[in-house]
Tab-separated table of C-alpha atoms in Angstrom:
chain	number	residue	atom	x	y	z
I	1	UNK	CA	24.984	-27.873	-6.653
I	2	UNK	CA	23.011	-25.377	-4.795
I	3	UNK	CA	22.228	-23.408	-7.651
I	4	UNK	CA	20.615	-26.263	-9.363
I	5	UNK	CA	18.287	-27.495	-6.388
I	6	UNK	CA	17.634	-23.118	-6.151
I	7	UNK	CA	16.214	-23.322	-9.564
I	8	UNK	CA	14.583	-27.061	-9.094
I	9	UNK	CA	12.696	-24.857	-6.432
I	10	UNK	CA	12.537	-21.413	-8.432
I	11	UNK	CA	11.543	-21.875	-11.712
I	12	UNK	CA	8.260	-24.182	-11.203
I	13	UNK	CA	6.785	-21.717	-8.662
I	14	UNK	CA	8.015	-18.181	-10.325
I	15	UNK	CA	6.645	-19.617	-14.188
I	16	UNK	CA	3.904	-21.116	-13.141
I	17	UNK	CA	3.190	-17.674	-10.652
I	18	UNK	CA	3.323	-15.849	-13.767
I	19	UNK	CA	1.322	-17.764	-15.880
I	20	UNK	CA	-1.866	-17.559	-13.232
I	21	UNK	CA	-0.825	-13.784	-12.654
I	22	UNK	CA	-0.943	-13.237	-16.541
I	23	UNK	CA	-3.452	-15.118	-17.625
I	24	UNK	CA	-6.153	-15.888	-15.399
I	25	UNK	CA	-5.888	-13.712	-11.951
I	26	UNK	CA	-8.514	-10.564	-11.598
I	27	UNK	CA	-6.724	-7.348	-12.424
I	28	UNK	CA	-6.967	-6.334	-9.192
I	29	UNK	CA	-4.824	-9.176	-7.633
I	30	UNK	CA	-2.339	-8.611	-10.302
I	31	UNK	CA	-2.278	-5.163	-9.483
I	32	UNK	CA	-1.150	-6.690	-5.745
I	33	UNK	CA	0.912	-9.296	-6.276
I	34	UNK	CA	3.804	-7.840	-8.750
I	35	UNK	CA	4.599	-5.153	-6.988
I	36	UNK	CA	4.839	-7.651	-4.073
I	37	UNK	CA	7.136	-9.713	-5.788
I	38	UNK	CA	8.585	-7.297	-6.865
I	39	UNK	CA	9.683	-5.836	-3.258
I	40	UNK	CA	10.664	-9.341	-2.463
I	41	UNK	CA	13.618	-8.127	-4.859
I	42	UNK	CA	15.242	-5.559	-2.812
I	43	UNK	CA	15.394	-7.381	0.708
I	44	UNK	CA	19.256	-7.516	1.125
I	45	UNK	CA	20.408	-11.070	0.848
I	46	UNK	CA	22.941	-10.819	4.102
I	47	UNK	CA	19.358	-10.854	5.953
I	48	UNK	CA	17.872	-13.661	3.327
I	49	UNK	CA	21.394	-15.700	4.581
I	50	UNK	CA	20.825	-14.812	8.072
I	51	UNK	CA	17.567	-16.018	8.366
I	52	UNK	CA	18.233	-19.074	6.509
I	53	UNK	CA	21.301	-19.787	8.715
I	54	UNK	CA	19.550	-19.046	12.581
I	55	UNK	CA	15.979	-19.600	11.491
I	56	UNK	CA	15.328	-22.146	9.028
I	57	UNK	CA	18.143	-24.165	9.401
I	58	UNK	CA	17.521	-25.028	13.089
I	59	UNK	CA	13.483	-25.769	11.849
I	60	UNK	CA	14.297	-27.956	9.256
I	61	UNK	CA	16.774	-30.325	11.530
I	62	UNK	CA	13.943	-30.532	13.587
I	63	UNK	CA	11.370	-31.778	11.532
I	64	UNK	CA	12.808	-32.784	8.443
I	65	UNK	CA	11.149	-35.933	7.995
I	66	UNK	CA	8.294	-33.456	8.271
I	67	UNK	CA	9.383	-31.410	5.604
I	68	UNK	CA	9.711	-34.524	2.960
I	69	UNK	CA	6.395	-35.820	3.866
I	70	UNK	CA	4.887	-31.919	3.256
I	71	UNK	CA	6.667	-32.408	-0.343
I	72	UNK	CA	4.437	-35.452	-1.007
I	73	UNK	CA	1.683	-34.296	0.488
I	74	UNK	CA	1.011	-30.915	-0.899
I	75	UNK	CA	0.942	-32.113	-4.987
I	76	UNK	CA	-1.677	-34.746	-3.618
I	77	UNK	CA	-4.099	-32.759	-1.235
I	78	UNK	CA	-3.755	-29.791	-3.646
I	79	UNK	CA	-5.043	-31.868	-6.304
I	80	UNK	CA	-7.511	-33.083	-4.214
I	81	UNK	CA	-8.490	-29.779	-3.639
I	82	UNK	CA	-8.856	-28.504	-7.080
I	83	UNK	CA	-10.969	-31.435	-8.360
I	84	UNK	CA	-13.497	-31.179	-5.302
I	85	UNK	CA	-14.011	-27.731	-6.270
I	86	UNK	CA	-14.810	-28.461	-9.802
I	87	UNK	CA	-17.244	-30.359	-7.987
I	88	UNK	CA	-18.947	-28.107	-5.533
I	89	UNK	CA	-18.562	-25.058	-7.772
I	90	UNK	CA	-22.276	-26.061	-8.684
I	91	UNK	CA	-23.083	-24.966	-4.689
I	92	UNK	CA	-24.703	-21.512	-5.017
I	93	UNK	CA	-22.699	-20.032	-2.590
I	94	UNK	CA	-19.472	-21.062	-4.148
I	95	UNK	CA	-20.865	-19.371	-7.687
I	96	UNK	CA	-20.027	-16.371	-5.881
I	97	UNK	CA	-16.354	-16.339	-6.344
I	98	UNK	CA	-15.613	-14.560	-9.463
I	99	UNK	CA	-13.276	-15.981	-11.542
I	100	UNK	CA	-9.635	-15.636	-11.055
I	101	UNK	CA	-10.055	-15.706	-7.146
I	102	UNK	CA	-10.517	-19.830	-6.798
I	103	UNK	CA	-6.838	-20.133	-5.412
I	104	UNK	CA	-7.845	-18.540	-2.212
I	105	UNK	CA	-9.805	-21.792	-1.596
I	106	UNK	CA	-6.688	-23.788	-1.963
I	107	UNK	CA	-4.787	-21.656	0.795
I	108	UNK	CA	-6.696	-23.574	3.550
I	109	UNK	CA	-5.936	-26.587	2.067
I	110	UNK	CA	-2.343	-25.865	1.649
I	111	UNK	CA	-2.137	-25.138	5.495
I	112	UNK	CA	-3.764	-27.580	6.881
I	113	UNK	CA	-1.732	-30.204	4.554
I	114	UNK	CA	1.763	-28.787	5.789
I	115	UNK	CA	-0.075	-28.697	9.567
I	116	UNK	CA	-0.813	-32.353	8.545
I	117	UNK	CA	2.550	-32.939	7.722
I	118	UNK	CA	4.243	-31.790	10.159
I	119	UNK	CA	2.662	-32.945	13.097
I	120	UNK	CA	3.030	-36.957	11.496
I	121	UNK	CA	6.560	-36.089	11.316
I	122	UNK	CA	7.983	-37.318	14.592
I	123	UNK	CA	5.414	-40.201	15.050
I	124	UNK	CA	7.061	-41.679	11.476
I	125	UNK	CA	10.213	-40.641	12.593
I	126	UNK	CA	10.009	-42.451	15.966
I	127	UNK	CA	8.201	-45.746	13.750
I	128	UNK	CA	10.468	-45.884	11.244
I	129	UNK	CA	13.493	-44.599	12.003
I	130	UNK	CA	13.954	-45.562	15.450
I	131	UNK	CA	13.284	-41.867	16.487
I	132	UNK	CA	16.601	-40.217	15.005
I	133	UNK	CA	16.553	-39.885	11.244
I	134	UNK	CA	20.097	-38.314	11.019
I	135	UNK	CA	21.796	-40.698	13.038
I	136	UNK	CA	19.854	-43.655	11.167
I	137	UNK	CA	20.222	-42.063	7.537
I	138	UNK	CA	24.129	-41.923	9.233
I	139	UNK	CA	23.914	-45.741	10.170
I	140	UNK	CA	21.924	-46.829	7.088
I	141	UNK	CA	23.460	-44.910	4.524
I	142	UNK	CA	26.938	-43.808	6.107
I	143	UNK	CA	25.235	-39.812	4.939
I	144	UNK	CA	25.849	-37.304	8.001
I	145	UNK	CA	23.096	-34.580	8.108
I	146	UNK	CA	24.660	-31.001	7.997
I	147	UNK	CA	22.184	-28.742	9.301
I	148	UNK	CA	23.285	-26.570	6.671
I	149	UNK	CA	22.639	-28.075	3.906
I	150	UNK	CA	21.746	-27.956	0.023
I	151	UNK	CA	17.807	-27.741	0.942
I	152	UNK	CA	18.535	-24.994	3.105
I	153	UNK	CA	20.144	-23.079	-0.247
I	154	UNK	CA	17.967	-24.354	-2.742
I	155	UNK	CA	15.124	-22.692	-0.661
I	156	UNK	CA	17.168	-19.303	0.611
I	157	UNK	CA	18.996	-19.227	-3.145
I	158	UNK	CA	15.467	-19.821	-4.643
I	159	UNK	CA	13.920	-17.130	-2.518
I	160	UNK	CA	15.951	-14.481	-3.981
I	161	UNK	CA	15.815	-15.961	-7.358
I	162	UNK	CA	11.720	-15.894	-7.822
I	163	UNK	CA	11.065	-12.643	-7.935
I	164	UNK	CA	13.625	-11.997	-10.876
I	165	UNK	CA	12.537	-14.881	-13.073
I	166	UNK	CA	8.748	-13.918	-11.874
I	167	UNK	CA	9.001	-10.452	-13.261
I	168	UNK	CA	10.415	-11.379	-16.213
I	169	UNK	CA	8.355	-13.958	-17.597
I	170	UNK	CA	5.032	-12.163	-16.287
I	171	UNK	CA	6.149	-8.970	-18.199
I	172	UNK	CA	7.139	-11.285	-21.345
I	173	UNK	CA	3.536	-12.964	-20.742
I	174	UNK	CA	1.715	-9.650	-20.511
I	175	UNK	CA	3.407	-7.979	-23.622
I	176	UNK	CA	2.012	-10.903	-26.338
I	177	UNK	CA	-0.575	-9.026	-28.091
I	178	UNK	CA	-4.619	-9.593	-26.918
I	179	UNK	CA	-5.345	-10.233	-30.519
I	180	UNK	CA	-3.696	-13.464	-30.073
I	181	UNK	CA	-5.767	-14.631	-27.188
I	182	UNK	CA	-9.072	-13.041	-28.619
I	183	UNK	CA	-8.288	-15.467	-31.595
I	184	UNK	CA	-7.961	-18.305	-29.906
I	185	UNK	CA	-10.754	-18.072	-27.830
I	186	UNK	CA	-12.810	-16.687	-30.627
I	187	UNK	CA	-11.815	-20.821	-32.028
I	188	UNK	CA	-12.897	-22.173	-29.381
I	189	UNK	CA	-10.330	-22.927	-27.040
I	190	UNK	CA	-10.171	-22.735	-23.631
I	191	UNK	CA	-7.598	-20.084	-21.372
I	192	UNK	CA	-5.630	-22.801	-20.528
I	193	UNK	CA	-5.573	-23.695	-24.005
I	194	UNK	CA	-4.531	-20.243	-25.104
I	195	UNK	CA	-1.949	-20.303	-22.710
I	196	UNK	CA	-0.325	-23.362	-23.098
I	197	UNK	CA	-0.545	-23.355	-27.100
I	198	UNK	CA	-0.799	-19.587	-27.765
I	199	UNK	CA	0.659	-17.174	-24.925
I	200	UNK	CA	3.384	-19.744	-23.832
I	201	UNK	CA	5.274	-19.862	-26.999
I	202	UNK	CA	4.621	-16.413	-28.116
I	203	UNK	CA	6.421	-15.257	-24.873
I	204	UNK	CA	9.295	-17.812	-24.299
I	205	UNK	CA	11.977	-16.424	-25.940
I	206	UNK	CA	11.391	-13.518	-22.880
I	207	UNK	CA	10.693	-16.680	-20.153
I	208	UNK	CA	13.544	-18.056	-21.089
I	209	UNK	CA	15.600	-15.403	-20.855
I	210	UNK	CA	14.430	-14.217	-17.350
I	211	UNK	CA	15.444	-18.275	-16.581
I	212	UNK	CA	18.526	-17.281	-17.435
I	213	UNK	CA	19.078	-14.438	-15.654
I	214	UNK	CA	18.125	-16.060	-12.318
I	215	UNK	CA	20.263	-18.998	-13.220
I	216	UNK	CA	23.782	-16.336	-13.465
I	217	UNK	CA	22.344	-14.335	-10.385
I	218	UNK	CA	22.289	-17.556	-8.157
I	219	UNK	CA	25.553	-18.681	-9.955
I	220	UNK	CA	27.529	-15.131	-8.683
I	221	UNK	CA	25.589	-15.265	-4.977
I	222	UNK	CA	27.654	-15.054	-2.416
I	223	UNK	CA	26.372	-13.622	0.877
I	224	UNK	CA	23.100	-16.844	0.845
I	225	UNK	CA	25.629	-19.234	0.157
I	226	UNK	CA	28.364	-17.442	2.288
I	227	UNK	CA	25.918	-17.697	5.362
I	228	UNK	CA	23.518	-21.018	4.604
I	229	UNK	CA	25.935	-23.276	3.686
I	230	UNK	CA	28.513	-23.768	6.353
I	231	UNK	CA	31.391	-23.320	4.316
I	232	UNK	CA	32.160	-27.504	3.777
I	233	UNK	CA	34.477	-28.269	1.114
I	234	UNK	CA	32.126	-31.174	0.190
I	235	UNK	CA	31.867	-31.849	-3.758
I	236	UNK	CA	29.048	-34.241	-4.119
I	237	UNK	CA	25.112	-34.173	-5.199
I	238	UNK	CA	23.850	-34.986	-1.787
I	239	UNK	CA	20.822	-32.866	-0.504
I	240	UNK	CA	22.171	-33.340	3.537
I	241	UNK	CA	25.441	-31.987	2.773
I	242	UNK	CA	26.718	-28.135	2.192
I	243	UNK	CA	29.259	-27.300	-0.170
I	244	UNK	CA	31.717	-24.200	-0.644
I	245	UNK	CA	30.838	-22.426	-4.126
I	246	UNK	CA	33.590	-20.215	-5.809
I	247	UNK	CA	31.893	-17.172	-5.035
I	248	UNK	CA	32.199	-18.016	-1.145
I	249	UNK	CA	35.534	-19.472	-1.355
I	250	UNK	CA	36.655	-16.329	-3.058
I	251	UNK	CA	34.725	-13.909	0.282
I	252	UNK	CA	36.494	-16.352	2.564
I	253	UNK	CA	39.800	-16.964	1.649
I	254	UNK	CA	41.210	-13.586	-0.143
I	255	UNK	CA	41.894	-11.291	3.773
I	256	UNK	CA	44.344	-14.214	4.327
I	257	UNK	CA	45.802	-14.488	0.971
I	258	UNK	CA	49.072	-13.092	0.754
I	259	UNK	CA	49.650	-11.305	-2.615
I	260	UNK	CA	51.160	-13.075	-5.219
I	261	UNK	CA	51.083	-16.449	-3.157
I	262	UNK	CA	49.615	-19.394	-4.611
I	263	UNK	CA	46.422	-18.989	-2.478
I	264	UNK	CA	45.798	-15.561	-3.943
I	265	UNK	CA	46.928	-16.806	-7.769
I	266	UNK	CA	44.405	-20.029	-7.031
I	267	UNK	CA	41.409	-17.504	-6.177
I	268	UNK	CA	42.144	-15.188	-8.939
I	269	UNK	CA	41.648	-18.431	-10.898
I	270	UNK	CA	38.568	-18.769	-9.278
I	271	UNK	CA	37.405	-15.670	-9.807
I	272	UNK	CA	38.055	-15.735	-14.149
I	273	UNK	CA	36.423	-18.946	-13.834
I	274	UNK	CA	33.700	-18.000	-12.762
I	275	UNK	CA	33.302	-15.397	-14.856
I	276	UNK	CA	33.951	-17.612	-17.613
I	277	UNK	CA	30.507	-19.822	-16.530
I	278	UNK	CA	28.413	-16.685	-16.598
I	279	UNK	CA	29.606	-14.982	-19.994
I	280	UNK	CA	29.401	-18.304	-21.877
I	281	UNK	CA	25.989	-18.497	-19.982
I	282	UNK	CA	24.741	-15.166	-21.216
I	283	UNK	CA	25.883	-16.011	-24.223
I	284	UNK	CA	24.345	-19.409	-25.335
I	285	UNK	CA	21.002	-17.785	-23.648
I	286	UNK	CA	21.373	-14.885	-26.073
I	287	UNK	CA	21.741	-17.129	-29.029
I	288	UNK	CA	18.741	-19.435	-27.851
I	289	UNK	CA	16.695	-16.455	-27.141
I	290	UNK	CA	17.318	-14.757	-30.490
I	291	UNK	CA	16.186	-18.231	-32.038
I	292	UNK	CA	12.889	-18.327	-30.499
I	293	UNK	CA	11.913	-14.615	-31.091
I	294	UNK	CA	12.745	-15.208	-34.558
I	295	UNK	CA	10.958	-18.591	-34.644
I	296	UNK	CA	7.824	-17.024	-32.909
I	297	UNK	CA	7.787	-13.327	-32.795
I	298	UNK	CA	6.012	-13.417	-37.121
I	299	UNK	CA	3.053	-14.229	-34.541
């Protein structure tokens, strides 16, 4: 469960990160931003746990019905945002910003959306649900709200999943061959064009591989989850709820095993299985991979 709501949160924001890095940013921002990324990498994930455990957790419990109404309201105002400025680009003083920099006029509106957001929060928590969402969601619903819960993983897990999918599929993006895009241009069609029909297929058999190598690295996590999720033997899909993966059960549980008890022979079991998941992941995303080079790579 928490590694699929990580890459619900991952994968949209590191692809789509890599196609604007690849394909349309100045060189000089993609100079900044990989490297960046990049570093995002190497921060330990005990402190990415910790911080999602004693910082964010306590946040989000404050204001989540601030934090859903954010996730409706950013698409919207962001789209907003990007159509006004294909209106005012005319404005001479707007002509100004060379290409490739236009998202820097969307950071504003980005902050001032989740400011937006967040301070309609408790006014529509107080209006509509009578000024205590958990204990009405509880009422309503009969769902308790764990303050560590699958949103807090999906955005800790997806945290230190981005940069490895990121780096991947910008790489993979990068390495198809400028001829390609010169062509397609040279036709007629727009860069988004060229990327969507040209770049995007040329490079997924590496995008999807990089997809699959976040997917087994938030599969084997253990400190994030060990941390974030509260350790809940909870198996369902619900997002207020945390959950006990393998690789956490496995942390917890084997000081106190005996050896050769049951509890140690159950998290040995634990342990093949999941190491099971991620070869027979590996594999199938080999096989798929080596499908789309061949299908794509005579280009």
């Amino acid at each position: 469960k928490g590694t699929a709501y990580a890459m619900l949160f991952a994968v949209p924001l590191a692809l789509l990160g890599a196609i604007y890095t690849s394909n349309f940013a100045r060189p000089a921002f993609r100079a900044f931003i990989k490297p960046t990324v990049e570093i995002m990498a190497a921060i330990p994930t005990v402190i990415i746990g910790f911080l999602a455990a004693l910082w964010f957790a306590p946040i989000l419990e404050r204001s989540v019905v601030g934090f859903f109404l954010s996730a409706a309201l950013i698409p919207t105002f962001l789209l907003v945002g990007v159509l006004a400025w294909q209106a005012l680009r005319k404005i001479s003083v707007l002509k100004r910003i060379e290409r490739g920099w236009e998202f820097l006029t969307l950071i504003p509106v980005l902050v001032v959306t989740v400011y937006i957001a967040l301070r309609l929060g408790p006014y529509l928590e107080l209006t509509l649900f009578d000024g205590n969402f958990s204990l009405w969601m509880f009422q309503e619903a009969g769902v308790r709200y764990d303050p560590r819960n699958s949103i807090v993983i999906a955005f800790a897990l997806g945290f230190a999943v981005i940069p490895i999918i990121f780096t991947i599929a910008e790489d993979s993006l990068s390495n198809v061959p400028s001829s390609l895009r010169a062509a397609s241009l040279a036709m007629g069609a727009s860069r988004w064009q060229t990327a969507w029909r040209v770049v995007l297929p040329s490079a997924s058999p590496g995008i999807f591989a990089g997809t699959m190598i976040g997917f087994g690295r938030a599969i084997g996590e253990t400190m994030i989850v060990l941390m974030a999720t509260g350790n809940t033997a909870i198996m369902d899909w619900s997002l207020f709820n945390g959950m006990r993966p393998l690789s956490a059960n496995i942390a917890v549980e084997i000081p106190e095993a005996p050896v050769a008890g049951t509890l140690y022979r159950v998290l040995f079991l634990s342990a093949v299985i999941l190491f099971l998941m991620t070869f027979v992941l590996n594999t199938v995303a080999e096989i798929v991979r080596q499908r789309l080079r061949r299908k794509y790579g005579q280009f």
